[in-house]
Coordinates of C-alpha atoms and ligand atoms in Angstrom, one line a residue:
X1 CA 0.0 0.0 0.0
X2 CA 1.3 3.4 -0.9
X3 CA 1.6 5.7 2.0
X4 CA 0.3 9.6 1.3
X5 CA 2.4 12.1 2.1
X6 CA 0.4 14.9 1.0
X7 CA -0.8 15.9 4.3
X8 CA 2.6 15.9 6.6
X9 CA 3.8 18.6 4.4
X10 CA 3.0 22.3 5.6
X11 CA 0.7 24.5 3.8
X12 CA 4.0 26.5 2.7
X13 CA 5.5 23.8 1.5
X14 CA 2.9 22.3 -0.3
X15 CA 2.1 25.1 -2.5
X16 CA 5.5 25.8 -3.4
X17 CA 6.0 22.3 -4.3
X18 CA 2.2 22.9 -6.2
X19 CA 3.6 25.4 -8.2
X20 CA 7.1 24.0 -8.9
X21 CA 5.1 21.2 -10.3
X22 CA 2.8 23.2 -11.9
X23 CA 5.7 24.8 -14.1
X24 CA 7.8 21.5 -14.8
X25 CA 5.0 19.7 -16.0
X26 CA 3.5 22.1 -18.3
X27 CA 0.7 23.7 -16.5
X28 CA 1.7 27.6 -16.3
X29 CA 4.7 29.7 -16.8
X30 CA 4.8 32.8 -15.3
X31 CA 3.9 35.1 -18.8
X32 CA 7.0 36.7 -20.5
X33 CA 9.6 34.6 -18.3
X34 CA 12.7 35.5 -20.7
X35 CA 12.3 38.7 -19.8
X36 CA 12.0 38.4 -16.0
X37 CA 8.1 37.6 -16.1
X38 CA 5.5 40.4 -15.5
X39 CA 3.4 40.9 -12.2
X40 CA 0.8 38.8 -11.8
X41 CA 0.3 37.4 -15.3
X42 CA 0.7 33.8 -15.8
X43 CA 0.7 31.8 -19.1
X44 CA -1.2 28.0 -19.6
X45 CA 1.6 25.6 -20.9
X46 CA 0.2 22.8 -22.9
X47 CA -1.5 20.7 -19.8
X48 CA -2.4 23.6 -18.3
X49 CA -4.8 24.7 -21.2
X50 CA -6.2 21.4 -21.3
X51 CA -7.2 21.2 -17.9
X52 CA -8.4 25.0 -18.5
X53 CA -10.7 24.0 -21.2
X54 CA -12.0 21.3 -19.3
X55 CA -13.0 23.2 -16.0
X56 CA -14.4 25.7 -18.1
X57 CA -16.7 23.0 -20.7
X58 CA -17.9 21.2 -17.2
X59 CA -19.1 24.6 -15.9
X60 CA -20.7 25.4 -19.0
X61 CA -22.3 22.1 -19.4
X62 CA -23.8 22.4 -16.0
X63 CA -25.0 26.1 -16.4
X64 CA -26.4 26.1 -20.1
X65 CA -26.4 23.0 -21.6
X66 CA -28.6 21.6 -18.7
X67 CA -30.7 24.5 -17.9
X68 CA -33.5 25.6 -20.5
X69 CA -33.9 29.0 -18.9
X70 CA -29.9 29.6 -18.8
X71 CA -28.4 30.9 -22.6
X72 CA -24.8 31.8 -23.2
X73 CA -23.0 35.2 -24.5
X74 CA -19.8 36.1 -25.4
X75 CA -19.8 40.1 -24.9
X76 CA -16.8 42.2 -26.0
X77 CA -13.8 43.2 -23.6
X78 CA -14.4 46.4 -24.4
X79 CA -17.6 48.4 -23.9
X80 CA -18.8 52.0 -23.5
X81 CA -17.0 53.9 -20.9
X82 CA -20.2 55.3 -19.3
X83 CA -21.0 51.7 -18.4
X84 CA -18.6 51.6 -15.5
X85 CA -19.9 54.9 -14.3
X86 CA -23.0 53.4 -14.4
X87 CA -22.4 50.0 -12.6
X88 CA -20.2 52.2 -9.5
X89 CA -16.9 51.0 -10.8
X90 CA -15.4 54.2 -11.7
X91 CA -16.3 55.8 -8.4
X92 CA -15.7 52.9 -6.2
X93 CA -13.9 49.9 -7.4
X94 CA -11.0 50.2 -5.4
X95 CA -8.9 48.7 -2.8
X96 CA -7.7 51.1 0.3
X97 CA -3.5 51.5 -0.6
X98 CA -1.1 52.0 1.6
X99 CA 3.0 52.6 0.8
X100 CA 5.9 52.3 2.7
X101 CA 8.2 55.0 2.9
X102 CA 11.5 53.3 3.5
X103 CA 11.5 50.4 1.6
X104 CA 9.0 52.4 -1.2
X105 CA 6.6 48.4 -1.3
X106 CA 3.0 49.0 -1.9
X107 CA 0.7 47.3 0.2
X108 CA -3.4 46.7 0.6
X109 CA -4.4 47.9 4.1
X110 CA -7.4 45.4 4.5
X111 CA -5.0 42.7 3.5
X112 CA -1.6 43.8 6.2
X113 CA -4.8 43.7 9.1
X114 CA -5.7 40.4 7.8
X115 CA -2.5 39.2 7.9
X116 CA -2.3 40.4 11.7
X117 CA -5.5 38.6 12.6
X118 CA -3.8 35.2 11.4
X119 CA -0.8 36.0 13.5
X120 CA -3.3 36.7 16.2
X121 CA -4.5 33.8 15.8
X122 CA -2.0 31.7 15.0
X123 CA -0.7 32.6 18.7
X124 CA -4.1 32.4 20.4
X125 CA -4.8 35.2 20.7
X126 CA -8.6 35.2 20.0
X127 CA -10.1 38.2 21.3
X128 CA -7.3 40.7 19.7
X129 CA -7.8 38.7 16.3
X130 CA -11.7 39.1 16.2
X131 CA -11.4 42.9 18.0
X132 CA -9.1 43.8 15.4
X133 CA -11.6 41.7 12.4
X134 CA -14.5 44.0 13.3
X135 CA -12.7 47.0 13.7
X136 CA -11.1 46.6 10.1
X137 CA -15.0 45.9 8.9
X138 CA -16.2 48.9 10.3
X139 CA -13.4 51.2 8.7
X140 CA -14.5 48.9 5.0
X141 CA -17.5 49.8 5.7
X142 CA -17.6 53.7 6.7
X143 CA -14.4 54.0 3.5
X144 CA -12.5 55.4 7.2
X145 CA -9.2 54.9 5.7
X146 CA -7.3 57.1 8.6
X147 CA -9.5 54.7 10.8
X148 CA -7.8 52.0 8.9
X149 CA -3.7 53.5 9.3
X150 CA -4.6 53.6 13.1
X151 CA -5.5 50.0 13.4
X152 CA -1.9 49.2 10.9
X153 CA -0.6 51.4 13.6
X154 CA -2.3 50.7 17.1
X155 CA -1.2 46.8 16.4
X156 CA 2.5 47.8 15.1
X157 CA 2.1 46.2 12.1
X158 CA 5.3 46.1 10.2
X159 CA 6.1 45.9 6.3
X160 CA 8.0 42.5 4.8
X161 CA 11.6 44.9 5.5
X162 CA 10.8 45.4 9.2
X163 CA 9.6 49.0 8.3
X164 CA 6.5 50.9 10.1
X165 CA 7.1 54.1 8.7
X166 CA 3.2 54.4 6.8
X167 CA 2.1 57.1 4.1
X168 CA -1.6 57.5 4.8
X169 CA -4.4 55.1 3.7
X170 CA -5.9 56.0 -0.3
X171 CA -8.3 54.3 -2.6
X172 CA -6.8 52.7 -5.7
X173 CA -9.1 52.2 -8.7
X174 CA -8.6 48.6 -10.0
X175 CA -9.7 49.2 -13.8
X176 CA -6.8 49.3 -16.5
X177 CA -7.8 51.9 -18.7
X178 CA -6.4 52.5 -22.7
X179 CA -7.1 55.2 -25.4
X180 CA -9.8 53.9 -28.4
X181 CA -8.8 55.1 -31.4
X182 CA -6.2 58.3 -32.6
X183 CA -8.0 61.2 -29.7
X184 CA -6.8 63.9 -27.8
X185 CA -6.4 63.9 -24.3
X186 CA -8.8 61.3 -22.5
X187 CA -12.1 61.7 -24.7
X188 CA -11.0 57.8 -25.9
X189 CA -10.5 56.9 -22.5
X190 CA -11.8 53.1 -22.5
X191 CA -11.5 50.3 -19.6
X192 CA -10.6 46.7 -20.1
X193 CA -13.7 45.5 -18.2
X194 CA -12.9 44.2 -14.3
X195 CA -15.7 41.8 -14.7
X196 CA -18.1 40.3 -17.5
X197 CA -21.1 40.7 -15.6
X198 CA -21.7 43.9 -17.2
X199 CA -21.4 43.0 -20.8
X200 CA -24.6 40.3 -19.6
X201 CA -26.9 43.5 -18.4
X202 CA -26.4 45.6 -20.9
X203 CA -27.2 42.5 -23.6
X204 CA -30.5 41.7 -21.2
X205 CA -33.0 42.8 -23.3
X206 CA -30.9 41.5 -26.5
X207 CA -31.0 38.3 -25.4
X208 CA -34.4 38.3 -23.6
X209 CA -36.1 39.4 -26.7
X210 CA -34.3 37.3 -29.2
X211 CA -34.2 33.6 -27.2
X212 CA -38.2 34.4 -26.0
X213 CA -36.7 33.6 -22.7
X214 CA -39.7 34.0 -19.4
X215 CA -38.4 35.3 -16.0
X216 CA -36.9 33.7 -14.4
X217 CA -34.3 33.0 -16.6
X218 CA -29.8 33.5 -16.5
X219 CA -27.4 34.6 -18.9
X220 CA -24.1 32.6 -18.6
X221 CA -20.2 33.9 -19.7
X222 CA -17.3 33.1 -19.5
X223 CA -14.6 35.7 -20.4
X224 CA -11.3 37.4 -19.1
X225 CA -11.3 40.3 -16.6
X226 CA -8.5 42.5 -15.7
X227 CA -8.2 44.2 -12.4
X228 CA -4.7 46.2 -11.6
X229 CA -4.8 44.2 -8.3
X230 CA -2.3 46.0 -5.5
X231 CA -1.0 43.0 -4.3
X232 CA -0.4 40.0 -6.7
X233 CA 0.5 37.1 -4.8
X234 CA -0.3 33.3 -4.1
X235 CA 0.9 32.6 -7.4
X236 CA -2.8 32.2 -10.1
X237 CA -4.7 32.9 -7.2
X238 CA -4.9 36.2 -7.8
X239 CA -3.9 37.8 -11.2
X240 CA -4.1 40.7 -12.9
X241 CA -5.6 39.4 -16.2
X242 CA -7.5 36.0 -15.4
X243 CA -10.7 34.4 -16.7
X244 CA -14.3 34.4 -15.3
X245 CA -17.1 32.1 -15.6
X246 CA -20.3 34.1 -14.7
X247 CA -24.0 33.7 -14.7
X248 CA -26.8 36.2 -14.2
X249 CA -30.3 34.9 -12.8
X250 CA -33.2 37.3 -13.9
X251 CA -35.9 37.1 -11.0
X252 CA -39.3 38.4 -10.3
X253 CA -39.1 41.5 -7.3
X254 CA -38.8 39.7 -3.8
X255 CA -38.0 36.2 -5.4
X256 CA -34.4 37.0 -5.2
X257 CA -33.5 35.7 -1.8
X258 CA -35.6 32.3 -2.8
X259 CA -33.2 32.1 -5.9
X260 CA -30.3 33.1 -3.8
X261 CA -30.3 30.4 -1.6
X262 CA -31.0 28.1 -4.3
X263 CA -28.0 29.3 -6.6
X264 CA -26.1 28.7 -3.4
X265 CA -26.7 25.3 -2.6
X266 CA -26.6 24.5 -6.5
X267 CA -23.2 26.2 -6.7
X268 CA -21.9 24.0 -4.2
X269 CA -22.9 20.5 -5.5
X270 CA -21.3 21.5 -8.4
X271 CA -17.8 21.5 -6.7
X272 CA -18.7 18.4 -4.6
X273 CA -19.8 16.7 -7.7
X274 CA -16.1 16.4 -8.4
X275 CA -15.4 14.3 -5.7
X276 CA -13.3 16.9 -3.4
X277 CA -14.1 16.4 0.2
X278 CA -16.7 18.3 1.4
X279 CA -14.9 19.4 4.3
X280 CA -12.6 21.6 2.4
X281 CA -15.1 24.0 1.8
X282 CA -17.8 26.4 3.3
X283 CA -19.5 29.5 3.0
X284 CA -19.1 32.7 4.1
X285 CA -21.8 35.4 4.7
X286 CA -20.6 39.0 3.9
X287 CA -20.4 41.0 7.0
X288 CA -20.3 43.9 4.4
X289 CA -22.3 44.4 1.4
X290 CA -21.2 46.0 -1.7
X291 CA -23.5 48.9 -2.6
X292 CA -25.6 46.9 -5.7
X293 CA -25.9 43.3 -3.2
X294 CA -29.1 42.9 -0.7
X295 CA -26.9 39.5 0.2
X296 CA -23.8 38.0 -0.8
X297 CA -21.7 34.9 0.2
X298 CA -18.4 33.2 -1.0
X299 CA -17.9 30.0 -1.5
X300 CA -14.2 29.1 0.1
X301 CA -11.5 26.0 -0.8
X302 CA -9.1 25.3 2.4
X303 CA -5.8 25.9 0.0
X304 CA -2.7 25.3 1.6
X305 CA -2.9 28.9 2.7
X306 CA -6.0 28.9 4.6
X307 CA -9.7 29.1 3.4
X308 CA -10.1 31.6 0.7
X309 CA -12.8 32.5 -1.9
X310 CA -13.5 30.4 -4.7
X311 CA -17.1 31.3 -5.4
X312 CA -19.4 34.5 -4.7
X313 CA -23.6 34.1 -5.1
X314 CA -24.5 37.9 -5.1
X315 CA -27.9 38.7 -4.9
X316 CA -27.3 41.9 -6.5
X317 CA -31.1 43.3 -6.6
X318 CA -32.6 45.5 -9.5
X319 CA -29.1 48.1 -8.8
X320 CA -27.7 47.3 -12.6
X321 CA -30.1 47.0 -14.9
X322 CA -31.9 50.6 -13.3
X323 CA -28.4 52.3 -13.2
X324 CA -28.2 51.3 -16.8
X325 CA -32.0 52.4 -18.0
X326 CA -31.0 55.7 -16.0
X327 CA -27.4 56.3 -17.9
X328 CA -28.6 55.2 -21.2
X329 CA -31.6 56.2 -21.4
X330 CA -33.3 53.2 -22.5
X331 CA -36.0 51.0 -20.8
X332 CA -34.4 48.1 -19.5
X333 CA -38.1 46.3 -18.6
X334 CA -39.5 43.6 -18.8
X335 CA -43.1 42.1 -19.4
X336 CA -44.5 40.0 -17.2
X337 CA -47.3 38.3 -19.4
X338 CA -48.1 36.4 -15.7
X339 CA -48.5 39.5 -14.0
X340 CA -49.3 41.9 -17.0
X341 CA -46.6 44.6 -15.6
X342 CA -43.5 45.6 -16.6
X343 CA -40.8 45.9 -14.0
X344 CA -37.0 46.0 -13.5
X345 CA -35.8 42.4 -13.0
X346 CA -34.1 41.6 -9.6
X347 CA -30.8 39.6 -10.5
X348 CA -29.2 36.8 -8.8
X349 CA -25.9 36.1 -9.5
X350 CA -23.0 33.5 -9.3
X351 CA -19.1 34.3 -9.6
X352 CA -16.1 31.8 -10.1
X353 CA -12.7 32.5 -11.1
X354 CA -11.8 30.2 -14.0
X355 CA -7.9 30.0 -12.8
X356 CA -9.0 30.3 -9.2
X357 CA -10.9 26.8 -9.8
X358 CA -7.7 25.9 -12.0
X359 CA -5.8 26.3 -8.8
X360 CA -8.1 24.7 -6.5
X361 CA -7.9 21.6 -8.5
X362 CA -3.9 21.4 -8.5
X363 CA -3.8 22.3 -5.0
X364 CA -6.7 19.3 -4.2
X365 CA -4.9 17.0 -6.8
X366 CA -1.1 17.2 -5.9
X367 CA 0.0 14.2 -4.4
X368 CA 3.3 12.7 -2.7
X369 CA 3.3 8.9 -2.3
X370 CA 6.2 6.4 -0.3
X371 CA 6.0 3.0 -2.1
X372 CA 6.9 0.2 -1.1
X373 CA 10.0 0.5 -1.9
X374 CA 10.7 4.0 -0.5
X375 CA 10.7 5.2 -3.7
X376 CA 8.1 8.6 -3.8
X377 CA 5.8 8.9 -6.7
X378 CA 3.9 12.1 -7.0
X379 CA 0.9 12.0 -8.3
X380 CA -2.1 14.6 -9.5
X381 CA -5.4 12.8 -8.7
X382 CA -7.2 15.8 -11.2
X383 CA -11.2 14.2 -11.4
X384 CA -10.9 11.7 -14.4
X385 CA -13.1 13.9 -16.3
X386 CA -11.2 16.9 -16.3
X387 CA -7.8 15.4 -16.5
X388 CA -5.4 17.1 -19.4
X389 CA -4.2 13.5 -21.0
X390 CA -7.2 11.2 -20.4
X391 CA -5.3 8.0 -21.5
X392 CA -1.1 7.1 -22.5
X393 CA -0.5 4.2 -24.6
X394 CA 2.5 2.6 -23.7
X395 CA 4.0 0.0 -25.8
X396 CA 5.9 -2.3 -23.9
X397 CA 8.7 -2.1 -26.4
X398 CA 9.6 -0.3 -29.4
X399 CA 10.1 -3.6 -31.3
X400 CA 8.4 -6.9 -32.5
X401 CA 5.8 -5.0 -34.0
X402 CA 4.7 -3.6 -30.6
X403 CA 4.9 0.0 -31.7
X404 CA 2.9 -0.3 -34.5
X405 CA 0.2 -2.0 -32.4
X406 CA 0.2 0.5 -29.8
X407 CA 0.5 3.4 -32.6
X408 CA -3.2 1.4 -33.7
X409 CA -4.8 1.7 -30.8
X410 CA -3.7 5.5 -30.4
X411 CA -4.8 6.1 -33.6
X412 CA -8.2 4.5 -32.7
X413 CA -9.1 6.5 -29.6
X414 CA -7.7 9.3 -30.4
X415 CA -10.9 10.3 -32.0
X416 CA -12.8 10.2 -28.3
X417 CA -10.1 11.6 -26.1
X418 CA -7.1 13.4 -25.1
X419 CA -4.7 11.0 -25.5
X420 CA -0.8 11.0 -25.4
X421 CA 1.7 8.0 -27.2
X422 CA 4.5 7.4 -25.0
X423 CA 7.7 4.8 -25.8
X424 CA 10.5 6.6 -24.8
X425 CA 12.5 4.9 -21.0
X426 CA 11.5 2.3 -19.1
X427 CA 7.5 1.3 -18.4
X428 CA 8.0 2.3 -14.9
X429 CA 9.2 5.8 -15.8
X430 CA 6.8 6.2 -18.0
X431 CA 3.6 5.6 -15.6
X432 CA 5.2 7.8 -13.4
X433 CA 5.1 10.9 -15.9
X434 CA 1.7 10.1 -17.0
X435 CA 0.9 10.3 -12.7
X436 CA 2.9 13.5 -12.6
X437 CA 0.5 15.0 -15.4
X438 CA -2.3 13.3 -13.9
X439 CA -3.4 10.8 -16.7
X440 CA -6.0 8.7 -15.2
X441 CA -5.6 5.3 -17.1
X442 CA -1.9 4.1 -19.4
X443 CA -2.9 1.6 -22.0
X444 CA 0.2 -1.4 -21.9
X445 CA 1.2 -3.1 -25.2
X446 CA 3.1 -6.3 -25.1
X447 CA 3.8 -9.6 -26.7
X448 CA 0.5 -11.3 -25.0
X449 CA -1.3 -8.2 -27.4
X450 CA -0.2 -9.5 -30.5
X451 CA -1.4 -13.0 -30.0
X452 CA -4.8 -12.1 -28.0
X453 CA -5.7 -8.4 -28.2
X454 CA -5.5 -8.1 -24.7
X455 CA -4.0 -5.2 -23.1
X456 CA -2.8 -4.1 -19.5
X457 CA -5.4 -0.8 -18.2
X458 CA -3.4 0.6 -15.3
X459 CA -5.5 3.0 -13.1
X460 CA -3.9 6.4 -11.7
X461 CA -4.8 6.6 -8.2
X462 CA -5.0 3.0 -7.1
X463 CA -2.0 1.8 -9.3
X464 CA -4.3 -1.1 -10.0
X465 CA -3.3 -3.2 -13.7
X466 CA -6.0 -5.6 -15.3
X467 CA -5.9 -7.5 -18.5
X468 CA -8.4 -6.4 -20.8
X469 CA -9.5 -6.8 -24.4
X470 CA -9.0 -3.8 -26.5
X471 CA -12.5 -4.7 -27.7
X472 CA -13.3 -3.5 -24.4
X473 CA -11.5 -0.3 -23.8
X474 CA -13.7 2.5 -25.5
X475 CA -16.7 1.6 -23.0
X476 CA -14.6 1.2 -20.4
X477 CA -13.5 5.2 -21.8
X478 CA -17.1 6.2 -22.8
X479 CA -18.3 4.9 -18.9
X480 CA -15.5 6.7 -16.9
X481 CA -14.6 10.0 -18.8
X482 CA -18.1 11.4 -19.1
X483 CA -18.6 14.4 -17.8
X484 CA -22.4 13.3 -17.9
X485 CA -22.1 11.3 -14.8
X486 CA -21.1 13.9 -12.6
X487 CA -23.4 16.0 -13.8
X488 CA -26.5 14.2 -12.9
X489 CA -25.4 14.3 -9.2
X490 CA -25.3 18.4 -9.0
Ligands
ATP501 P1 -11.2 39.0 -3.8 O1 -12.0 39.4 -2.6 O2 -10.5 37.7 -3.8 O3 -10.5 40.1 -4.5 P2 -13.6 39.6 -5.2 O4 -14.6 39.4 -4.1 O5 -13.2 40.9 -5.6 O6 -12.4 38.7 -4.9 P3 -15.5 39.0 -7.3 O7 -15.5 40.4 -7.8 O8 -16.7 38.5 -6.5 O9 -14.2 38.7 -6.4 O10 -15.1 38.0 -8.5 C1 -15.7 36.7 -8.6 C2 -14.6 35.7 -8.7 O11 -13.6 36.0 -9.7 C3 -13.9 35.4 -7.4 O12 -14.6 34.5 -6.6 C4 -12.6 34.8 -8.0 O13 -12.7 33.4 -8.2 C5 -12.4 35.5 -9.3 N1 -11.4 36.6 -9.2 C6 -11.6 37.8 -8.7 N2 -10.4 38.5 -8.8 C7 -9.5 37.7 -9.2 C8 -8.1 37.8 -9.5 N3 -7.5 39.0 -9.4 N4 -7.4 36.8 -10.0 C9 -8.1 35.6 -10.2 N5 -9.4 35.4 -10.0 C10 -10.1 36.4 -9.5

């Protein structure tokens, strides 16, 4: 029996090793690398992008493909600029800054307090961690930002140099902003949008109108975001250009809480569905609303550095689609034949980072096993169904006509799946690549092949090998890689 070393190793540890592992076997590169990388940008090497596609076709699956009332959009990056006026972000999407004066670092306020209350914490001290917690939340939520260089002050907090010498607390708007076109000054001021939600309200009526859709009914994206985050770290966790997979829930006035919990609960099976202990996650109310929400939650992943937002459900009322009839100009209503009234839609809405998930699943997946005979395998138990390389096809040997059978079979299920041909080192090397990538079954060719058509099927996680016909293998394929499966269960 393999022993699991996964979960002697510290948090720290683990997600460095994570993201070593991440970058040697192909699953990002920090963007422009040659040239010293860029902050917070991250590229997706050629597992990475699978696994990508696949998080993102499983989310989609289980939001359009399986909902009548849910249709899909793909809205433009860029859009007009008064939208952002209208939705608040102009005037307050922004994180509270704070610099340093000696060693010239930029910090977030919210997130050096935060940091504090772990330390707190961390040395049991309770009652000055949750003091200090609602004391931070009152300054969020009064925008006190000399309230908040008090607290960085009263509690001594010092920068990553040692340093406590503090400019004051200021907003920092989080929107990249570019000129459009050959204008003076800022009149071609444009944003790269921060979320995609927008680019779904604006379209309402589009797509209400056009797919004959009855509330309630969602709009589902998914689409990059870009947000000049203060503090880029934990590696993809949080970037600076990174992917969203969004969806809108158009409700009747005062159904929205009813929708809200059941977005919620929804939201959640989805992540269960793909067998990651429920223990790992939970919810978290916001203490403090944003000014469009009426109720809001995250939906947090224990990563190896504590429990951190995944998810949010946002119940974000009729705030939206009126600031947009009121800055356009336009009626954004909509007929209820039921009722016979027209009205402003309240909207429900749920949030996930595409490369947030993408992390989540590495972090869940990486594995670090002592054999039997010391030797350590690591190996990424990804979900079968959203593995990169579904199946390797390993031909025993290059000779006796065993390449050319295993180069059949390739050939064969290639059509179905991902699948990768491997003959290069010994068989034992080569299973423990495909568990480093996280290949759920290898495919064995040998001698026996030739006379029988039998094959070896070695599984991933239990390192189990049975005999099978290759008559057998594409509904052994079919049964275990569809998504289909998992998808009945959310
Ligand atoms: P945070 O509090 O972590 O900054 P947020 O509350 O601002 O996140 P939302 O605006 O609710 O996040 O965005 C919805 C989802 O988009 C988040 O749950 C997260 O998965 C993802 N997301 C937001 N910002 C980033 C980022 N900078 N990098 C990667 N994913 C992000």
């Amino acid at each position: 029996m393999a022993n699991q070393q996964k979960n002697t190793l510290s948090g720290e540890e683990l997600f460095k090793r994570v993201i070593s592992h991440a970058k040697e076997y192909g699953y990002v590169f920090p963007s422009s690398e040659i040239y010293e990388g860029l902050g917070a940008i991250y590229d997706y090497g050629q597992n990475g992008v699978e696994l990508k596609k696949n998080i993102k076709e499983y989310w989609w699956k289980s939001m359009v493909q399986l909902h009548e009332n849910i249709v899909g959009l793909d809205s433009a990056i860029f859009m007009h600029p008064k939208i952002w006026q209208a939705s608040g972000h102009v005037d307050s999407f922004s994180d509270p800054l704070i610099d340093n004066k000696d060693s010239k670092k930029r910090y977030r306020a919210d997130v050096l307090i935060e940091d504090k209350i772990l330390q707190y914490e961390r040395k049991g001290k309770t009652d000055k961690a949750t003091q200090l917690q609602l004391q931070m939340e009152a300054c969020l939520a009064n925008n006190d930002l000399p309230g908040l260089k008090t607290l960085i002050e009263e509690n001594e907090i010092a920068d990553e140099t040692g340093s406590k010498n503090w400019t004051d607390v200021r907003q920092f708007n989080l929107m990249f902003s570019t000129q459009m076109g050959s204008v003076a000054e800022n009149a071609g001021e444009v944003y790269l949008r921060p979320e995609t939600a927008q680019g779904i309200f604006v379209n309402f009526l589009n797509v209400q109108k056009t797919s004959r859709q009855k509330i309630p009914f969602g709009i589902a994206q998914i689409g990059k975001a870009f947000r000049n985050e203060i503090v880029a770290r934990q590696f993809i966790f949080r970037m600076r250009e990174f992917e969203q997979m969004e969806m809108q829930f158009f409700v009747r006035p005062g159904d929205e809480l009813q929708w809200y919990e059941y977005w919620k609960e929804k939201r959640l099976r989805w992540h269960l569905s793909l067998g990651i202990a429920p223990e790992k996650y939970k919810f978290h109310d916001h203490a403090k609303l944003a000014h469009y929400a009426n109720a809001a939650l995250d939906i947090e992943y224990e990563f190896p550095f504590g429990f951190k937002e995944v998810e949010g459900v946002h119940s974000r009322t009729d705030f939206d689609l009126k600031r947009h009839q009121e800055f356009s100009g336009k009626k954004l209503q909509y007929f209820d034949p039921e009722l016979n009234q027209n009205y402003i839609p309240f909207v429900v809405e749920t949030s996930i980072g595409a490369d947030r998930m993408f992390l989540l699943i590495l972090c869940n997946a990486y594995t670090e096993e002592t054999l039997e005979d010391n030797s350590v395998r690591v190996v990424m138990k990804i979900p079968p169904v959203l593995a990169p390389i579904k199946v390797a096809i390993l031909p025993l040997m290059k000779k006796d006509g065993l390449a050319e059978k295993a180069r059949a079979i390739f050939e064969d299920l290639k059509y179905s799946h991902m699948c990768q041909y491997d003959e290069k080192d010994a068989i034992g090397k080569r299973y423990r690549r495909q568990d480093a990538i996280g290949t759920p079954y290898c495919i064995t060719i040998d001698h026996q092949t030739l006379e029988d058509e039998t094959v070896t099927l070695r599984y991933r996680d239990s390192m189990e090998q049975v005999r099978i016909h290759t008559s057998q293998l594409k509904a052994i394929m079919a049964e275990e890689l569809n998504m289909d499966n998992l998808l009945r269960k959310i």
